[in-house]
Every structure is written in structure tokens, then in C-alpha cells.
PDB file of C-alpha atoms in Angstrom:
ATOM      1  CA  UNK A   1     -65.584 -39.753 -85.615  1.00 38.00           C
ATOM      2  CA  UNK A   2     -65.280 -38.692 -89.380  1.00 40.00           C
ATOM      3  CA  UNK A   3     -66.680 -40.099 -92.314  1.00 39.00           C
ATOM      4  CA  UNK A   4     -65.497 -40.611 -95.568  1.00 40.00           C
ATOM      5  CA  UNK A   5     -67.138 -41.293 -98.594  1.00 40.00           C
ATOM      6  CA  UNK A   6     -70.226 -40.621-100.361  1.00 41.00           C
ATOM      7  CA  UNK A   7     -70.969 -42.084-103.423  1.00 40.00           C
ATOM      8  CA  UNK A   8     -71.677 -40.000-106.639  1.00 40.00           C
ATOM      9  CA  UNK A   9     -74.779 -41.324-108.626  1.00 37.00           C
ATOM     10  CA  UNK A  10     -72.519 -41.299-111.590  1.00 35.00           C
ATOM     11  CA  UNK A  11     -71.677 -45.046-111.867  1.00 39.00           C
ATOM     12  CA  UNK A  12     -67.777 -44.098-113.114  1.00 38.00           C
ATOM     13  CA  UNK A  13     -67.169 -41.615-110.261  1.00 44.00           C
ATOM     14  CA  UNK A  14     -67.394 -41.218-106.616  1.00 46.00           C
ATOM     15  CA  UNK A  15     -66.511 -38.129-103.907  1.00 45.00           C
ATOM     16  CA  UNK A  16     -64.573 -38.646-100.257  1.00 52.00           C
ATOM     17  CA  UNK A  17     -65.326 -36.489 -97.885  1.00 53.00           C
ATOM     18  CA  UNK A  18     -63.179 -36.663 -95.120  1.00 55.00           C
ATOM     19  CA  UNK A  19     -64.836 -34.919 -92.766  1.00 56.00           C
ATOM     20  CA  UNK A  20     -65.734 -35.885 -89.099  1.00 58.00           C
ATOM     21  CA  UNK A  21     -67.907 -38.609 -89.160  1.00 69.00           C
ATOM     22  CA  UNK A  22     -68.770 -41.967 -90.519  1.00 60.00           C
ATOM     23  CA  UNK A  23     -69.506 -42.966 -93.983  1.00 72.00           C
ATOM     24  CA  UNK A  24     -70.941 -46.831 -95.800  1.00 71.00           C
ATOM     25  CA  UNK A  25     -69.665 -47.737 -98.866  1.00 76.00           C
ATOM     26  CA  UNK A  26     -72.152 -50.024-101.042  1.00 73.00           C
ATOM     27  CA  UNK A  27     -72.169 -51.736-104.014  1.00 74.00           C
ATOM     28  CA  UNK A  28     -75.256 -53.144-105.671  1.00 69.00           C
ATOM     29  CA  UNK A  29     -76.944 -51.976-102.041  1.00 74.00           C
ATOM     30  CA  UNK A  30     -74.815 -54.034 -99.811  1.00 78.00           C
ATOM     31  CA  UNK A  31     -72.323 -52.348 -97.473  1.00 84.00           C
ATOM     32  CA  UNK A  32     -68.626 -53.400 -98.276  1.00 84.00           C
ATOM     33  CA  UNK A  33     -66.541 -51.121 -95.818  1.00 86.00           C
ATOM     34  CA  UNK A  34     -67.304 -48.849 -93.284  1.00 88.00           C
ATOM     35  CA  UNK A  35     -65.172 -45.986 -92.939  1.00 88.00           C
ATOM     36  CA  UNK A  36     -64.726 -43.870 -89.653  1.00 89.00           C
ATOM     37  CA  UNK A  37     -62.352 -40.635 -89.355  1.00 88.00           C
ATOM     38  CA  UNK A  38     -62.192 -38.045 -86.697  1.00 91.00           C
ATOM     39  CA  UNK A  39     -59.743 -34.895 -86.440  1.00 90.00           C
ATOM     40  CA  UNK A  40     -57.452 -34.889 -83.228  1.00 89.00           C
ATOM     41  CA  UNK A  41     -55.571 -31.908 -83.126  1.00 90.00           C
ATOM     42  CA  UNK A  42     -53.676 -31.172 -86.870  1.00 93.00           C
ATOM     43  CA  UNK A  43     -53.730 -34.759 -87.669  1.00 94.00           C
ATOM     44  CA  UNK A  44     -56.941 -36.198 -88.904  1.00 93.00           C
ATOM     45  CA  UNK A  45     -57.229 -40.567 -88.023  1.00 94.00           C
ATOM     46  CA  UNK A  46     -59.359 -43.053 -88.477  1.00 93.00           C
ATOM     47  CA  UNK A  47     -60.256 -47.091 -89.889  1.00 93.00           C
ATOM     48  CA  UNK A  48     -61.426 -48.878 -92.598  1.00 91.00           C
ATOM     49  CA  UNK A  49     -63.592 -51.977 -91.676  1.00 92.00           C
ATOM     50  CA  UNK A  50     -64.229 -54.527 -93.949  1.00 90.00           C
ATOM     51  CA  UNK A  51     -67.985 -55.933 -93.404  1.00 88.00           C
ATOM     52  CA  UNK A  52     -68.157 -59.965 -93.155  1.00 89.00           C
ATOM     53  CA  UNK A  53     -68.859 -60.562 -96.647  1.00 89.00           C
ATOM     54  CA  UNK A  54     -66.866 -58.761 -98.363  1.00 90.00           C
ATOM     55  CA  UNK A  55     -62.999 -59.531 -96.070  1.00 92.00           C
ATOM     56  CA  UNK A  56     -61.811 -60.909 -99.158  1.00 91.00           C
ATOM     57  CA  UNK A  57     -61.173 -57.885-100.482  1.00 92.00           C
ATOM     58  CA  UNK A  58     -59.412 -56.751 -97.881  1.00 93.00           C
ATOM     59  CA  UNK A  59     -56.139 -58.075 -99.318  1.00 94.00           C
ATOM     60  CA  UNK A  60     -56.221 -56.222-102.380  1.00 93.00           C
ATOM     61  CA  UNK A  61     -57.339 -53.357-100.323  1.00 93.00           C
ATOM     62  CA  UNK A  62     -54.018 -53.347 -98.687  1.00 93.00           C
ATOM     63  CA  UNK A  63     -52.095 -54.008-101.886  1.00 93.00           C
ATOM     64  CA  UNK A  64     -53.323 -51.158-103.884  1.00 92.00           C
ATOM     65  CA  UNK A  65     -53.344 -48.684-101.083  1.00 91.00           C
ATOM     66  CA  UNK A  66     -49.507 -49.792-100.558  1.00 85.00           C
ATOM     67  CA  UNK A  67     -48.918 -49.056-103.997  1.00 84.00           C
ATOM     68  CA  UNK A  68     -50.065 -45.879-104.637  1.00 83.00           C
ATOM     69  CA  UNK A  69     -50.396 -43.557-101.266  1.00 91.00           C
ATOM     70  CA  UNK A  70     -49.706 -40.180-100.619  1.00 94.00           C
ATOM     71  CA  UNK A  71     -46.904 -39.868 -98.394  1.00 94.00           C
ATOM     72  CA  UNK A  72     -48.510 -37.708 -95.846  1.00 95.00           C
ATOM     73  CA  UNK A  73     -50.913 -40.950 -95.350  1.00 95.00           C
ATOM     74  CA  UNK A  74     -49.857 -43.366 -92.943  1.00 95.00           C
ATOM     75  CA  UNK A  75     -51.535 -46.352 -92.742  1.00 95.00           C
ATOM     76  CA  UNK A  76     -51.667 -49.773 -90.237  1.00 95.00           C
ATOM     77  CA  UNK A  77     -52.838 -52.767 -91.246  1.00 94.00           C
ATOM     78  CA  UNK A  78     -54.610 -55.283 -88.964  1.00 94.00           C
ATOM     79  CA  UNK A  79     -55.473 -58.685 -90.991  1.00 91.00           C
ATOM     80  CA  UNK A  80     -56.919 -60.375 -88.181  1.00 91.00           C
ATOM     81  CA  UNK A  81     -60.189 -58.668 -88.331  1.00 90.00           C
ATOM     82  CA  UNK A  82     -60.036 -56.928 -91.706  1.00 92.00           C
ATOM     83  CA  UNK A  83     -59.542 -53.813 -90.723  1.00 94.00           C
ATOM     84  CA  UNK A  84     -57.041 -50.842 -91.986  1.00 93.00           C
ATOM     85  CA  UNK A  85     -55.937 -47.660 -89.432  1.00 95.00           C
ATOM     86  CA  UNK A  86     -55.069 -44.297 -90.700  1.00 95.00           C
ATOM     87  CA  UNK A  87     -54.169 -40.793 -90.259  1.00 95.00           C
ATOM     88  CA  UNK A  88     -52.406 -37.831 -91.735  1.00 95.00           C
ATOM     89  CA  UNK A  89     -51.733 -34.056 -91.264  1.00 96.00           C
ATOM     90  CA  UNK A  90     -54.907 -32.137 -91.778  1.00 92.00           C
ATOM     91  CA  UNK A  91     -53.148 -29.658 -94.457  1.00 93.00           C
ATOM     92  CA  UNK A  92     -53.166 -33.468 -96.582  1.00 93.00           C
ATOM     93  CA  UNK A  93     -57.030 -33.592 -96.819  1.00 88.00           C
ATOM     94  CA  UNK A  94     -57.422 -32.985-100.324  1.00 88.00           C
ATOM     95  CA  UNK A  95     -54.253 -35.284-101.421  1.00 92.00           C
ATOM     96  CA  UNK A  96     -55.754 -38.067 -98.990  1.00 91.00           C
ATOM     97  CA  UNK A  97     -59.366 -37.697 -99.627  1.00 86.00           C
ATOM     98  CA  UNK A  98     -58.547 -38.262-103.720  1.00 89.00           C
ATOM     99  CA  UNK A  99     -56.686 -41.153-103.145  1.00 92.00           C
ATOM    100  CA  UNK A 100     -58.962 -43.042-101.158  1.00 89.00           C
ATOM    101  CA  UNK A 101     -61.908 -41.917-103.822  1.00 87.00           C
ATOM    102  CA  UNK A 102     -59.594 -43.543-106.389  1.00 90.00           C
ATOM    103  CA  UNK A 103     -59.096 -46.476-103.945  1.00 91.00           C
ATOM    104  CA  UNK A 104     -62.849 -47.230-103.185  1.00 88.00           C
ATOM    105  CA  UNK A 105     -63.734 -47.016-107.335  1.00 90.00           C
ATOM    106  CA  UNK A 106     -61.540 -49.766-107.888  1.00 91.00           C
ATOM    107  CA  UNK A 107     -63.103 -51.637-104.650  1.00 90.00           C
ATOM    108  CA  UNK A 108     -66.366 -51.382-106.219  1.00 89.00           C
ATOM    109  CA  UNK A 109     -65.391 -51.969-109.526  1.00 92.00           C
ATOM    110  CA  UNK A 110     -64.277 -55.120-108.435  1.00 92.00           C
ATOM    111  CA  UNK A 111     -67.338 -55.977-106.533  1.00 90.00           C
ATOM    112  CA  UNK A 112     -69.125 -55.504-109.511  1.00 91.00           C
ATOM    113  CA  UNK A 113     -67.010 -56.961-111.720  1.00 94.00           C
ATOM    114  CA  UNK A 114     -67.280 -60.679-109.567  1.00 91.00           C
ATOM    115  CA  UNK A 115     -71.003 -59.860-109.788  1.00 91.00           C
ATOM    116  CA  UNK A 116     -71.111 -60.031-113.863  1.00 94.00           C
ATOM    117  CA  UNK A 117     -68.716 -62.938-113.907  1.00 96.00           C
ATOM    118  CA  UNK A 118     -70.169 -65.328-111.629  1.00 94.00           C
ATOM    119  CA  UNK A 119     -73.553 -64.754-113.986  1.00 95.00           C
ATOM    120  CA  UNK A 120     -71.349 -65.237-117.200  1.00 96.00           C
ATOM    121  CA  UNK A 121     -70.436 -68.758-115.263  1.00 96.00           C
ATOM    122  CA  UNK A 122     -73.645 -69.393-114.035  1.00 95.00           C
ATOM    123  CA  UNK A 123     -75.235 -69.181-117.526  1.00 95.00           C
ATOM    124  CA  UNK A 124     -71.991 -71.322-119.601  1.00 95.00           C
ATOM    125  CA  UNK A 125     -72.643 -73.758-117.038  1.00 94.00           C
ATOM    126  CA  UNK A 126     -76.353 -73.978-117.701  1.00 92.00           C
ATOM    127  CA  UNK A 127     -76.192 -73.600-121.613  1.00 93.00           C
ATOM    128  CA  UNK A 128     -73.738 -76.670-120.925  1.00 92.00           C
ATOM    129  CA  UNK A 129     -75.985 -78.812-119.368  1.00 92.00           C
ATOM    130  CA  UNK A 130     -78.754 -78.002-121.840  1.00 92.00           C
ATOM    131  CA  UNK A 131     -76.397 -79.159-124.321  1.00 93.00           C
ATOM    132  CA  UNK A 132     -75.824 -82.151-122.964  1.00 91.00           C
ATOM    133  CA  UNK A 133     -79.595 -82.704-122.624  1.00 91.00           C
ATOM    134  CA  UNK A 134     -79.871 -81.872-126.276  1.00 89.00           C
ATOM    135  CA  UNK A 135     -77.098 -84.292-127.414  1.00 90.00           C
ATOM    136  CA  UNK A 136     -78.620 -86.698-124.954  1.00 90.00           C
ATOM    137  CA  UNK A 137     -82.554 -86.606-126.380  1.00 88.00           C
ATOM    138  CA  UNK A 138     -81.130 -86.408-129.972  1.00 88.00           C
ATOM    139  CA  UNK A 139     -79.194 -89.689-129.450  1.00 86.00           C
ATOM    140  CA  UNK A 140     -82.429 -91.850-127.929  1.00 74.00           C
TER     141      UNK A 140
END
């Protein structure tokens, strides 16, 4: 089996490789897909698997690569367990790896992205209750 992508320690950019093998993708150091791909012939195949945690993204997984995929790439989607199966003509490598760079980015993006929101909530929410303290200890 083949793996896909390794990450770039550039925080804005990331490389595919699409060779044989298998490949983690992480965010903030925890695995949110696991990627397998193996040539069989001229055709290179392979899956996408969504780890536990992060299936919800699996959804918009399947949206954006819908929207924007090379033509060459044919993809099968399986929502019972999260997962996404590929494959395309070896002579689409470059085409296919550069879409699912593109595709990953905006995976992780949005990982991180949740990550700086939920602490922008987290703190309202607290500077809200201090308020309310305040207000309260004022008013005695």
C-alpha cells in the first residue's frame, strides 16, 4: 500500500506524495486521516480513513472533494465508517497528488480553525461570568 501525504513544516503549505505506502495526517499532533494507496497495474488505488475523532469532517471531506476533482480521479464514498476509496490512471499522479494536497490544507485548516474558536468561546463565556460576579459584588 501507498502513502500519501507528508506535511511541509511551513504552516500554509503541505506536499502529497502518492507513492506506495501509507501516510498520517495531523493537526496540532493528533492524527485526523490516514491515507493508504498502492499501484496495481497503470491505475494507482487506495482509501482515506477518517480516525474516530475527527468523522465529522468526513462530510465536508466528501463535499469539497466532489466539488473540485480531477477527472481522472474516481472516488467511492462509504459513510458508514468514514471512509473514502480511490484510484486513477498512474499518468494522473501529479494532477491527483495536487488536489488532494489542496484538499488536506483545507482539512487542517479547519481543524485548526475549531481549535481557535472553541478558545474564543471558552474565554467570552468566562469573561461573562466574571462579569456577572462583578455586577453581583458591586450590587451587595
Amino acid at each position: 500500500m501507498s502513502a500519501l501525504p507528508q506535511t511541509n513544516p511551513s504552516p500554509t503549505g503541505q506536499v502529497i506524495s502518492l507513492a506506495s505506502g501509507f501516510s498520517k495526517v495531523s493537526v496540532n499532533q493528533q492524527e485526523i486521516v490516514k491515507i493508504f494507496n498502492q499501484k496495481s497495474g497503470l491505475v494507482m488505488q487506495g482509501m482515506c480513513k477518517f480516525e474516530e475523532k475527527f468523522e465529522a469532517l468526513y462530510p465536508l471531506f466528501r463535499g469539497l472533494s466532489e466539488a473540485g476533482k480531477p477527472k481522472s480521479l474516481n472516488l467511492r464514498f462509504s459513510s458508514v465508517d468514514k471512509t473514502a476509496y480511490f484510484y486513477y490512471p498512474e499518468t494522473s499522479h501529479s494532477e491527483v497528488s495536487h488536489f488532494f494536497s489542496e484538499l488536506i490544507l483545507l482539512l487542517q485548516k479547519e481543524v485548526k480553525f475549531k481549535k481557535v474558536l472553541k478558545e474564543v468561546i471558552l474565554n467570552q463565556n468566562h469573561f461573562k461570568s466574571e462579569q456577572v460576579l462583578l455586577q453581583n459584588a458591586m450590587m451587595d
